[in-house]
mmCIF file of C-alpha atoms in Angstrom:
data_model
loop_
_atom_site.group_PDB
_atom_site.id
_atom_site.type_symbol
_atom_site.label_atom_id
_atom_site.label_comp_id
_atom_site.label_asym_id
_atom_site.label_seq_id
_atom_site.Cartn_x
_atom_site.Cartn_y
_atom_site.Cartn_z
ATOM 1 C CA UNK Q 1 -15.913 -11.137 11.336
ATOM 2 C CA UNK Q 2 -12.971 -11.804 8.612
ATOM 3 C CA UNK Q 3 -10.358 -10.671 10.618
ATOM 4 C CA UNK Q 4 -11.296 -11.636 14.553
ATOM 5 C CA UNK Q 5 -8.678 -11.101 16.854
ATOM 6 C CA UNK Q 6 -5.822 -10.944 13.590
ATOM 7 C CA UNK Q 7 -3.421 -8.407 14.431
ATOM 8 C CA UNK Q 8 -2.072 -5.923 11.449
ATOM 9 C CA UNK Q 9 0.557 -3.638 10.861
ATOM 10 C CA UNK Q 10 -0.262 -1.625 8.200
ATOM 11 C CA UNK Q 11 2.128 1.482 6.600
ATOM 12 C CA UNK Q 12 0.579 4.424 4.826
ATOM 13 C CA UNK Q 13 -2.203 3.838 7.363
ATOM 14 C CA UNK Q 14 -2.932 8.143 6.676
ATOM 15 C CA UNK Q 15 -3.341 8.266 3.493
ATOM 16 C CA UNK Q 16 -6.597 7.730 1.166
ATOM 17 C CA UNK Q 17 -6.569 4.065 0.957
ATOM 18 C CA UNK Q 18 -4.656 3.760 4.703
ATOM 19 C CA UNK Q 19 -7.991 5.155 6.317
ATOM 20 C CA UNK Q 20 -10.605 3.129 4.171
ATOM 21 C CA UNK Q 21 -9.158 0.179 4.686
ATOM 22 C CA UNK Q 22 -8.444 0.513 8.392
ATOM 23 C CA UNK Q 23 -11.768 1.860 9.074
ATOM 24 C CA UNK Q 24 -12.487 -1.867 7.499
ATOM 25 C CA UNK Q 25 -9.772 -4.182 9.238
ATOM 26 C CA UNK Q 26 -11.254 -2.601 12.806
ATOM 27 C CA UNK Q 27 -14.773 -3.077 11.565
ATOM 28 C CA UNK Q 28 -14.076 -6.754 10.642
ATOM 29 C CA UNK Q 29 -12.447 -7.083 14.106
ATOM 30 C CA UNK Q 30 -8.528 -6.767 13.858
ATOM 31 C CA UNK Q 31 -6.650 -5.021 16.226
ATOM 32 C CA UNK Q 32 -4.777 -2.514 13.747
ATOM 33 C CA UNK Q 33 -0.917 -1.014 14.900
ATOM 34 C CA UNK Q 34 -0.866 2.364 12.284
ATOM 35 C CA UNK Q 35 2.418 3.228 11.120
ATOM 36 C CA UNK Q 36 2.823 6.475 8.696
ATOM 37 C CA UNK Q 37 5.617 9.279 8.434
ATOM 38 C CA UNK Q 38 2.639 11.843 9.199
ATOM 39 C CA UNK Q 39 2.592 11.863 13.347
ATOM 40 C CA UNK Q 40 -0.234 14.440 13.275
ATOM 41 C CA UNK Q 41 -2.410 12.997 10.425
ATOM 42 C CA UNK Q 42 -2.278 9.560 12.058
ATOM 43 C CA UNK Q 43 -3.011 11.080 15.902
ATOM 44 C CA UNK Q 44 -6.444 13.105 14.059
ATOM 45 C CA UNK Q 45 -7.363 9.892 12.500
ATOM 46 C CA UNK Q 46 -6.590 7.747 15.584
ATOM 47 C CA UNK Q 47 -9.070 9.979 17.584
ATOM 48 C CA UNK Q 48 -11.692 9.040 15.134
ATOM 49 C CA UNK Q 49 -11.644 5.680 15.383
ATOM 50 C CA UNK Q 50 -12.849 2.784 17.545
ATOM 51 C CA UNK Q 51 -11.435 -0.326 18.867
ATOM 52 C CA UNK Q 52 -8.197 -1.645 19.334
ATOM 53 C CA UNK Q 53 -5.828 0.843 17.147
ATOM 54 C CA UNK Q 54 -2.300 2.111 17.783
ATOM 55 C CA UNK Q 55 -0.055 4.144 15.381
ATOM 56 C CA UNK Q 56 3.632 4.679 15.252
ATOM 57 C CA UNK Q 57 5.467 7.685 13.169
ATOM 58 C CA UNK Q 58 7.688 6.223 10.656
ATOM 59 C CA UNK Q 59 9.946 6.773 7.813
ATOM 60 C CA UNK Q 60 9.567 3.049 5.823
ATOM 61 C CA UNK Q 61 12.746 4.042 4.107
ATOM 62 C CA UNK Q 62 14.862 3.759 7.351
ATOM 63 C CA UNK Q 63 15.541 -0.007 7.961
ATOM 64 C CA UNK Q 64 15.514 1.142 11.841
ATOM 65 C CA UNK Q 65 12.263 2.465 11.874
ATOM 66 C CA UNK Q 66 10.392 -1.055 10.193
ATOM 67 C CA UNK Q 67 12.010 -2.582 12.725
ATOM 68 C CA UNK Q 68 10.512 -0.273 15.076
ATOM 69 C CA UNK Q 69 7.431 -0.560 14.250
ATOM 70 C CA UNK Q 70 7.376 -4.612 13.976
ATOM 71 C CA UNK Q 71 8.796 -4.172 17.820
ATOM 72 C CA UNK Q 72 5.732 -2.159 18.726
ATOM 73 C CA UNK Q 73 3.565 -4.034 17.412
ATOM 74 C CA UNK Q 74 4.660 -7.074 18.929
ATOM 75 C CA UNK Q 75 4.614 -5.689 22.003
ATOM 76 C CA UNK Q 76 1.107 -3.952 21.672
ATOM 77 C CA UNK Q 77 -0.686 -6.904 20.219
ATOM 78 C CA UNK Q 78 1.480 -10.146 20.999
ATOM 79 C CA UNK Q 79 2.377 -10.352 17.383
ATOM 80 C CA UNK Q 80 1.691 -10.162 13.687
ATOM 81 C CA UNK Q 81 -0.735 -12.019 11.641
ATOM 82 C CA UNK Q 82 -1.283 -9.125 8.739
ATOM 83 C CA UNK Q 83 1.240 -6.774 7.156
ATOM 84 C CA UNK Q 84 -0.222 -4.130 5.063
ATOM 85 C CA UNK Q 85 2.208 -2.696 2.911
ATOM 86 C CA UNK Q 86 0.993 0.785 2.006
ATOM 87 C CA UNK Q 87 3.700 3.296 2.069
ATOM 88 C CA UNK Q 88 4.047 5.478 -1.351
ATOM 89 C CA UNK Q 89 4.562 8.411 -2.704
ATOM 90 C CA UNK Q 90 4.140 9.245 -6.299
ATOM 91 C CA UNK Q 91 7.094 11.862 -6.803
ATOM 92 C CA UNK Q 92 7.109 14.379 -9.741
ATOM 93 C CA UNK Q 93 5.826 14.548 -12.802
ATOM 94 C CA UNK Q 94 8.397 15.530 -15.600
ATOM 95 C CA UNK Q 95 10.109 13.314 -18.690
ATOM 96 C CA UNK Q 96 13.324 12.040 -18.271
ATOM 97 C CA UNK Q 97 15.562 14.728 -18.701
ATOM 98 C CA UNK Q 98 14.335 16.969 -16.455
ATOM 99 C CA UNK Q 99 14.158 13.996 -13.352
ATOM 100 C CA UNK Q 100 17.492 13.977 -11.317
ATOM 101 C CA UNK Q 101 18.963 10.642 -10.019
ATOM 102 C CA UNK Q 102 18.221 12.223 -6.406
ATOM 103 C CA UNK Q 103 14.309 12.668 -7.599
ATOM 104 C CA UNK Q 104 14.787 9.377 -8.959
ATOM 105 C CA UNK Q 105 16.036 7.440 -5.685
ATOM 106 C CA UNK Q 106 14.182 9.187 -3.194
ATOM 107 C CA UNK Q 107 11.090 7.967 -4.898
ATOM 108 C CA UNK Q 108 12.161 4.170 -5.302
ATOM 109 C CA UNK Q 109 13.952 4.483 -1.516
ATOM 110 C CA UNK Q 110 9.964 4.833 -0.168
ATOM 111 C CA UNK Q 111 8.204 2.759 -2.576
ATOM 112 C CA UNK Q 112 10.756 -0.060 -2.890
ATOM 113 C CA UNK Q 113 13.111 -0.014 -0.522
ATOM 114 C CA UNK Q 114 10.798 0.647 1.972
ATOM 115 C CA UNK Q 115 8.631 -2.442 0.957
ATOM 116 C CA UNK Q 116 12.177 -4.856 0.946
ATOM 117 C CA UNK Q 117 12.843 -3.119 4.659
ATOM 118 C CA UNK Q 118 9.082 -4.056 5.617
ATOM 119 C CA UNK Q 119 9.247 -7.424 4.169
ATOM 120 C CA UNK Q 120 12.667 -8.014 5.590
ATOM 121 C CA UNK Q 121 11.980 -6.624 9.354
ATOM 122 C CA UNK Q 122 8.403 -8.594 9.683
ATOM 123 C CA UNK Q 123 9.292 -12.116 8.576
ATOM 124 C CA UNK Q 124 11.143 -13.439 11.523
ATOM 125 C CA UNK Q 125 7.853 -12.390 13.329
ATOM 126 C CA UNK Q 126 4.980 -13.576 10.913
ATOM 127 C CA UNK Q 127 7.202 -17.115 10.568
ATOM 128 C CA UNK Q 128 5.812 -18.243 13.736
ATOM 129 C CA UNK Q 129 2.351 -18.037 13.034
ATOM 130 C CA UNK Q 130 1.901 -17.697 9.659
ATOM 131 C CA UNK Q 131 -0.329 -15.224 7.888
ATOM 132 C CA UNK Q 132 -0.856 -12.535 4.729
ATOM 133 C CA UNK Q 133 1.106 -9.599 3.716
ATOM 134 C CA UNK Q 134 -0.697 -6.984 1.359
ATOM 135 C CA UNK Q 135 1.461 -5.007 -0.974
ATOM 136 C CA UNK Q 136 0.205 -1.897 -2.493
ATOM 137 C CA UNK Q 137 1.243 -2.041 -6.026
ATOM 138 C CA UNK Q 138 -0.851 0.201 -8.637
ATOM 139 C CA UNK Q 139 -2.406 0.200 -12.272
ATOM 140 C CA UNK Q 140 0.993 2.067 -12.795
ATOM 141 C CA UNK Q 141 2.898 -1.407 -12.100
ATOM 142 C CA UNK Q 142 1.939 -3.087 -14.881
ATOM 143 C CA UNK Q 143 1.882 -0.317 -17.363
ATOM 144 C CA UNK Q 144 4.294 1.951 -18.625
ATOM 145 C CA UNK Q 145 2.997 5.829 -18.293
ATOM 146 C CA UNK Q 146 5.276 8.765 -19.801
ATOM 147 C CA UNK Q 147 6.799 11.245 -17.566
ATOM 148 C CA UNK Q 148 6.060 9.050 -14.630
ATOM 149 C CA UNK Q 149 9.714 6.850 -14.330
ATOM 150 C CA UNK Q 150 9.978 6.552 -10.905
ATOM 151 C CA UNK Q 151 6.725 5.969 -9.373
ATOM 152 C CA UNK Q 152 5.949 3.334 -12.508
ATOM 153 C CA UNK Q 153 9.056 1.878 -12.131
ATOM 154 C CA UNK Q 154 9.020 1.098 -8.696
ATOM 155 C CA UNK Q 155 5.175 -0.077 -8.803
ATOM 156 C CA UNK Q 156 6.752 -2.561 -11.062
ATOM 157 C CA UNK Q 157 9.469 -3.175 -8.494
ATOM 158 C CA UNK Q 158 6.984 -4.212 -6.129
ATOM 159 C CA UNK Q 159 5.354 -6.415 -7.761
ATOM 160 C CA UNK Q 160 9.364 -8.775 -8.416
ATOM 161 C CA UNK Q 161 9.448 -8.498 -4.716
ATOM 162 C CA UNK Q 162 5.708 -10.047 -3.736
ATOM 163 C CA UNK Q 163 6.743 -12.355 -6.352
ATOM 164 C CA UNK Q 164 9.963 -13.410 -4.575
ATOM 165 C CA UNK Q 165 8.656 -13.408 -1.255
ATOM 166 C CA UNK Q 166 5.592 -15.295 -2.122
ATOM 167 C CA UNK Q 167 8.144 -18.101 -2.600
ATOM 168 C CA UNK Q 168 10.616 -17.901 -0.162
ATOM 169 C CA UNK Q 169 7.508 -16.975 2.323
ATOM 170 C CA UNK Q 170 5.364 -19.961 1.541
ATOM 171 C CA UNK Q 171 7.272 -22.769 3.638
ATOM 172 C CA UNK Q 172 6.104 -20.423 6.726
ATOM 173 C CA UNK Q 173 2.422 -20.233 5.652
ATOM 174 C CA UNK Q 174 2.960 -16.230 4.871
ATOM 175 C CA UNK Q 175 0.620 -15.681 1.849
ATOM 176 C CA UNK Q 176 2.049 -12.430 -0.375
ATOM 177 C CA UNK Q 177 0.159 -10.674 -2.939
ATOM 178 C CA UNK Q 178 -0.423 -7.024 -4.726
ATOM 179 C CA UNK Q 179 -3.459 -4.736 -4.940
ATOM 180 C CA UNK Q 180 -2.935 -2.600 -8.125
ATOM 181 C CA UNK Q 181 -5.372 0.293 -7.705
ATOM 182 C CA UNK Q 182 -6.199 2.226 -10.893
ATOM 183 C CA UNK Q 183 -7.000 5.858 -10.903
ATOM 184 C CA UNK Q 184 -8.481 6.907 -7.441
ATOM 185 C CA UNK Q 185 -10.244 9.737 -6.229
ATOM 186 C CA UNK Q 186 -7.398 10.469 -3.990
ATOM 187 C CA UNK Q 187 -4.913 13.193 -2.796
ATOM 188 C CA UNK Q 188 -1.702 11.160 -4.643
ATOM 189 C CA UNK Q 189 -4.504 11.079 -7.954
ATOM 190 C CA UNK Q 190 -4.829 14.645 -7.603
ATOM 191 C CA UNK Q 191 -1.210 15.503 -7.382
ATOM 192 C CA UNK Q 192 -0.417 13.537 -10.494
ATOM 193 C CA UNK Q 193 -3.231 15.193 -12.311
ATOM 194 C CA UNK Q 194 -1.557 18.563 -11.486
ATOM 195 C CA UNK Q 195 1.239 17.573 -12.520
ATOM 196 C CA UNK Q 196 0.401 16.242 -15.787
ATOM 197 C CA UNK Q 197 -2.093 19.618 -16.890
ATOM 198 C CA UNK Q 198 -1.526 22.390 -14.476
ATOM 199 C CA UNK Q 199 -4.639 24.819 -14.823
ATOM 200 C CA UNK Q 200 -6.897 22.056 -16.456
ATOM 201 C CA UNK Q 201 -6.569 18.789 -14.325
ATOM 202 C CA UNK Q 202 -10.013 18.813 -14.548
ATOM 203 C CA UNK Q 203 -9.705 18.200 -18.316
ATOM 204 C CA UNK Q 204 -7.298 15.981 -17.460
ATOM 205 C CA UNK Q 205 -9.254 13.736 -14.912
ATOM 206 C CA UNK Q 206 -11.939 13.806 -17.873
ATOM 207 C CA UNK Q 207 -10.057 12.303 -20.610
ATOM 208 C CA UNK Q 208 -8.572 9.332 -17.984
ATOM 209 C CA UNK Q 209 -12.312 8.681 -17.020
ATOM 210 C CA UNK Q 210 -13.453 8.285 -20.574
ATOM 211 C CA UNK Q 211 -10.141 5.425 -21.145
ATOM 212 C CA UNK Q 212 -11.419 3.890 -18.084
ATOM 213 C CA UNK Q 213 -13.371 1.015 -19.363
ATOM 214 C CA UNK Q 214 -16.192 1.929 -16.378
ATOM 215 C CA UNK Q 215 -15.766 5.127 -17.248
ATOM 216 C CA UNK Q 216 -15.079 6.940 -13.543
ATOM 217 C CA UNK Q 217 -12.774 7.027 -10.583
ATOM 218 C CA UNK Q 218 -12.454 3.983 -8.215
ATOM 219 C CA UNK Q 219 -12.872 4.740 -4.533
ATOM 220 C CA UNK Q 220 -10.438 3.875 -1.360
ATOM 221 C CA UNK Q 221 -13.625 1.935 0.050
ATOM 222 C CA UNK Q 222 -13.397 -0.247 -3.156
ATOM 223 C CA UNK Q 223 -9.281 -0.911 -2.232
ATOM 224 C CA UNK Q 224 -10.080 -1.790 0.618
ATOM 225 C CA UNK Q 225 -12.349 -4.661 -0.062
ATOM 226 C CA UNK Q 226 -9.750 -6.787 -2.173
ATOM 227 C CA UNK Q 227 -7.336 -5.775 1.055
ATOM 228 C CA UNK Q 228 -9.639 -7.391 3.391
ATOM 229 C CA UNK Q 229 -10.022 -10.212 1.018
ATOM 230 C CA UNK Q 230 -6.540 -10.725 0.742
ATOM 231 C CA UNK Q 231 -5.795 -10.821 4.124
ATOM 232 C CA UNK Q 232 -8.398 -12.894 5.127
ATOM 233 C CA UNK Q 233 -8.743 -16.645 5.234
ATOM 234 C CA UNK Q 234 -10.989 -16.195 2.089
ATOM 235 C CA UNK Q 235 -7.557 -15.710 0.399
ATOM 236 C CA UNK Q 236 -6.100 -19.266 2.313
ATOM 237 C CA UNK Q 237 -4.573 -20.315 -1.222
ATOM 238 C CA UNK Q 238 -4.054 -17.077 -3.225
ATOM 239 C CA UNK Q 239 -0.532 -15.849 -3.013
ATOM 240 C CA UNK Q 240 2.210 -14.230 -5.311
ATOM 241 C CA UNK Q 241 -0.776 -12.428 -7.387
ATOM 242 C CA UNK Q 242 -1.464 -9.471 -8.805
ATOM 243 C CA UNK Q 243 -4.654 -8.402 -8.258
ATOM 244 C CA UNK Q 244 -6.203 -5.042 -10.186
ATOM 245 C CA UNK Q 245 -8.809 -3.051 -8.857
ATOM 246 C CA UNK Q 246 -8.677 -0.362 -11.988
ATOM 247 C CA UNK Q 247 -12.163 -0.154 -13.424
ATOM 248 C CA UNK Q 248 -10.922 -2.253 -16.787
ATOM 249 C CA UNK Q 249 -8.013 0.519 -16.835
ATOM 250 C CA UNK Q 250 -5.610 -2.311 -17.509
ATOM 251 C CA UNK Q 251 -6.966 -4.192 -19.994
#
């Protein structure tokens, strides 16, 4: 088992990639501490599952709450080996001039600030004992997409921060790297599709598939494997990378 007796915090744990990936950490034997903003989504999916799982409602934009959750995990598991960075939300579609600054920041406050607080808040824990923190970054962070500012800026904003932390984290044997999923059959995929071609998102799903160099959809299950990679020992000497799981969307 990669991930015997590790213990993970891991935000976003509702969402798409969230439940394929901790459906995976538990399976490869880490005891798994849930944190999402959805109390009811994460209490379903905590019924569902097996082994040693908590969860935690959060809002990762609220430098009280990561330190909340870094508390209970602590004191559910004895500490942190793994810190899944997960948290996102992909805000609205809609070119510049029709974005307001509020749109704007309440997109980076999750997506960025949110990853800063989590970085921040679990260091002075993960210092002890060294270990691997996962950021989710996206196709979208190293690529510029119109009508998408804030969520593509702030994918790129994520990946300056892994890139800073990977430094200042290294003298502590904390590991820090990004998983930048391409398009995903996923809730956030099909929000952005609406967005982009109300009435015909089909259409619109079409025409990304055929740009895709594989020509479909990745899957959550297929995140999940570079996550479990990366936060394995398998990934001993990979840090401050960027690591694309997009089908070829990126090339």
């Amino acid at each position: 088992m990669k991930l015997k007796n590790k213990n993970v915090l891991f935000t976003g744990a509702a969402g798409d990639i969230g439940r394929a990936t901790v459906k995976r950490f538990l399976a490869e034997g880490a005891r798994v501490m849930m944190a999402d903003w959805d109390e009811k989504a994460l209490s379903e999916f905590a019924n569902t599952l097996s082994g040693e799982v908590g969860y935690i409602q959060v809002d990762v934009s609220r430098m009280e709450d990561n330190q909340k959750m870094v508390e209970a995990t602590v004191e559910r598991f004895g500490g942190i080996d793994v810190f899944v960075a997960n948290a996102g939300i992909e805000g609205k579609v809609s070119p510049i001039d029709e974005c307001s600054l509020e749109e704007f920041n309440r997109v980076l406050s999750v997506n960025v600030s949110g990853v800063w607080a989590g970085l921040k808040a679990v260091k002075a824990v993960m210092k002890e004992r060294g270990g691997s923190i996962v950021i989710t970054s996206s196709g979208a962070g190293v690529m510029g997409s119109p009508n998408m500012m804030p969520y593509n800026s702030s994918k790129h904003a994520v990946i300056g921060l892994m890139r800073c932390a990977a430094k200042e984290f290294a003298p502590f044997n904390i590991r820090v790297n990004t998983v930048n999923p391409g398009p995903l059959d996923s809730r956030m995929m099909r929000s952005i599709e609406d967005g982009y071609a109300p009435g015909s998102s089909g259409e619109f799903k079409q025409a990304l598939e055929q740009m895709t160099p594989m020509g479909r959809y990745g899957r959550a299950d297929e995140i999940s494997g570079m996550m479990l990679f990366l936060a394995s020992e398998d990934a001993s000497y990979c840090t401050g990378g960027v690591y694309m799981v997009d089908g070829g969307n990126s090339c």
